[in-house]
PDB file of C-alpha atoms in Angstrom:
ATOM      1  CA  MET A   1       0.046  -0.073   0.156  1.00 79.00           C
ATOM      2  CA  ARG A   2       2.734   2.331   0.902  1.00 89.00           C
ATOM      3  CA  ASP A   3       4.558   1.593  -2.194  1.00 94.00           C
ATOM      4  CA  LEU A   4       1.211   2.388  -4.243  1.00 94.00           C
ATOM      5  CA  TYR A   5       1.089   5.720  -2.646  1.00 94.00           C
ATOM      6  CA  LYS A   6       4.640   6.539  -3.247  1.00 95.00           C
ATOM      7  CA  ARG A   7       4.034   5.639  -7.067  1.00 94.00           C
ATOM      8  CA  PHE A   8       1.064   8.017  -7.276  1.00 95.00           C
ATOM      9  CA  LEU A   9       3.165  10.919  -5.825  1.00 94.00           C
ATOM     10  CA  ILE A  10       6.076  10.277  -8.049  1.00 93.00           C
ATOM     11  CA  ALA A  11       3.599  10.012 -11.062  1.00 92.00           C
ATOM     12  CA  GLY A  12       1.815  13.161  -9.867  1.00 92.00           C
ATOM     13  CA  ARG A  13       4.896  15.220 -10.033  1.00 91.00           C
ATOM     14  CA  TRP A  14       4.570  15.690 -13.710  1.00 88.00           C
ATOM     15  CA  TYR A  15       0.801  15.471 -13.980  1.00 88.00           C
ATOM     16  CA  PRO A  16      -0.627  18.909 -15.632  1.00 87.00           C
ATOM     17  CA  GLN A  17      -2.797  19.660 -12.767  1.00 90.00           C
ATOM     18  CA  GLY A  18      -0.076  19.287 -10.165  1.00 90.00           C
ATOM     19  CA  LEU A  19       1.002  17.292  -7.301  1.00 93.00           C
ATOM     20  CA  ASP A  20      -1.488  18.833  -4.922  1.00 95.00           C
ATOM     21  CA  HIS A  21      -4.413  17.721  -6.814  1.00 94.00           C
ATOM     22  CA  VAL A  22      -3.096  14.155  -7.147  1.00 94.00           C
ATOM     23  CA  ARG A  23      -2.210  13.942  -3.646  1.00 95.00           C
ATOM     24  CA  LYS A  24      -5.893  15.143  -2.565  1.00 96.00           C
ATOM     25  CA  LYS A  25      -7.334  12.700  -4.828  1.00 94.00           C
ATOM     26  CA  VAL A  26      -5.346   9.833  -4.045  1.00 95.00           C
ATOM     27  CA  LYS A  27      -5.904  10.474  -0.305  1.00 95.00           C
ATOM     28  CA  GLU A  28      -9.663  10.398  -0.784  1.00 95.00           C
ATOM     29  CA  ALA A  29      -9.476   7.136  -2.565  1.00 94.00           C
ATOM     30  CA  PHE A  30      -7.358   5.520   0.003  1.00 94.00           C
ATOM     31  CA  PHE A  31      -9.694   6.838   2.768  1.00 95.00           C
ATOM     32  CA  LEU A  32     -12.669   5.321   0.865  1.00 94.00           C
ATOM     33  CA  ASN A  33     -10.964   1.799   0.720  1.00 93.00           C
ATOM     34  CA  ARG A  34      -9.619   1.544   4.342  1.00 93.00           C
ATOM     35  CA  HIS A  35     -12.508  -0.533   5.339  1.00 95.00           C
ATOM     36  CA  LEU A  36     -11.403  -3.264   2.823  1.00 94.00           C
ATOM     37  CA  THR A  37     -10.406  -6.610   4.973  1.00 94.00           C
ATOM     38  CA  ASP A  38     -11.008  -9.203   2.228  1.00 95.00           C
ATOM     39  CA  ASP A  39      -7.868 -10.256   0.456  1.00 95.00           C
ATOM     40  CA  VAL A  40      -9.536 -10.323  -2.949  1.00 96.00           C
ATOM     41  CA  GLU A  41     -11.042  -6.969  -2.620  1.00 95.00           C
ATOM     42  CA  ILE A  42      -7.663  -5.477  -1.415  1.00 95.00           C
ATOM     43  CA  LYS A  43      -5.903  -6.965  -4.490  1.00 95.00           C
ATOM     44  CA  MET A  44      -8.507  -5.615  -6.596  1.00 95.00           C
ATOM     45  CA  ALA A  45      -8.123  -2.086  -5.001  1.00 95.00           C
ATOM     46  CA  ILE A  46      -4.449  -2.394  -5.696  1.00 95.00           C
ATOM     47  CA  GLY A  47      -4.788  -3.366  -9.309  1.00 96.00           C
ATOM     48  CA  LYS A  48      -7.236  -0.482  -9.833  1.00 95.00           C
ATOM     49  CA  GLY A  49      -4.645   1.938  -8.108  1.00 95.00           C
ATOM     50  CA  ARG A  50      -1.684   0.564 -10.491  1.00 96.00           C
ATOM     51  CA  TYR A  51      -4.124   1.052 -13.601  1.00 97.00           C
ATOM     52  CA  TRP A  52      -4.530   4.880 -12.519  1.00 95.00           C
ATOM     53  CA  VAL A  53      -0.755   5.385 -11.826  1.00 95.00           C
ATOM     54  CA  ARG A  54      -0.215   4.188 -15.489  1.00 95.00           C
ATOM     55  CA  GLU A  55      -2.981   6.621 -16.822  1.00 95.00           C
ATOM     56  CA  LEU A  56      -1.334   9.398 -14.796  1.00 94.00           C
ATOM     57  CA  ASN A  57       2.028   8.575 -16.472  1.00 93.00           C
ATOM     58  CA  ALA A  58       0.290   8.549 -19.813  1.00 94.00           C
ATOM     59  CA  VAL A  59      -1.461  11.937 -19.323  1.00 93.00           C
ATOM     60  CA  SER A  60       1.835  13.427 -18.074  1.00 91.00           C
ATOM     61  CA  LYS A  61       3.759  12.002 -21.333  1.00 92.00           C
ATOM     62  CA  PHE A  62       0.793  13.248 -23.549  1.00 93.00           C
ATOM     63  CA  ALA A  63       1.093  16.928 -21.826  1.00 89.00           C
ATOM     64  CA  LYS A  64       4.958  16.854 -22.363  1.00 90.00           C
ATOM     65  CA  PHE A  65       4.597  15.742 -26.053  1.00 92.00           C
ATOM     66  CA  ARG A  66       1.994  18.505 -26.717  1.00 90.00           C
ATOM     67  CA  ALA A  67       4.149  21.102 -25.147  1.00 89.00           C
ATOM     68  CA  MET A  68       7.150  20.042 -27.205  1.00 92.00           C
ATOM     69  CA  LYS A  69       5.026  19.846 -30.363  1.00 92.00           C
ATOM     70  CA  ARG A  70       3.899  23.511 -29.740  1.00 91.00           C
ATOM     71  CA  ARG A  71       7.261  24.688 -29.312  1.00 92.00           C
ATOM     72  CA  TYR A  72       8.805  23.160 -32.481  1.00 91.00           C
ATOM     73  CA  GLU A  73       5.730  23.419 -34.708  1.00 85.00           C
ATOM     74  CA  GLY A  74       5.843  27.004 -36.472  1.00 60.00           C
TER      75      GLY A  74
END
């Protein structure tokens, strides 16, 4: 769980809306799932979190690409 939170913070550094936005949303999501006790449900929630980390990375890369494209296009 701690590793997943750390991954969100690392991915949120380059997120277009900023790290504070990502931190707030992740904290809310973690608190919504704090009641989970079943191993299967916990693994599903972790899998969903890993998916969202990949999505954050993709959005960040896309934003970087668009900024670079704007710079070098005439």
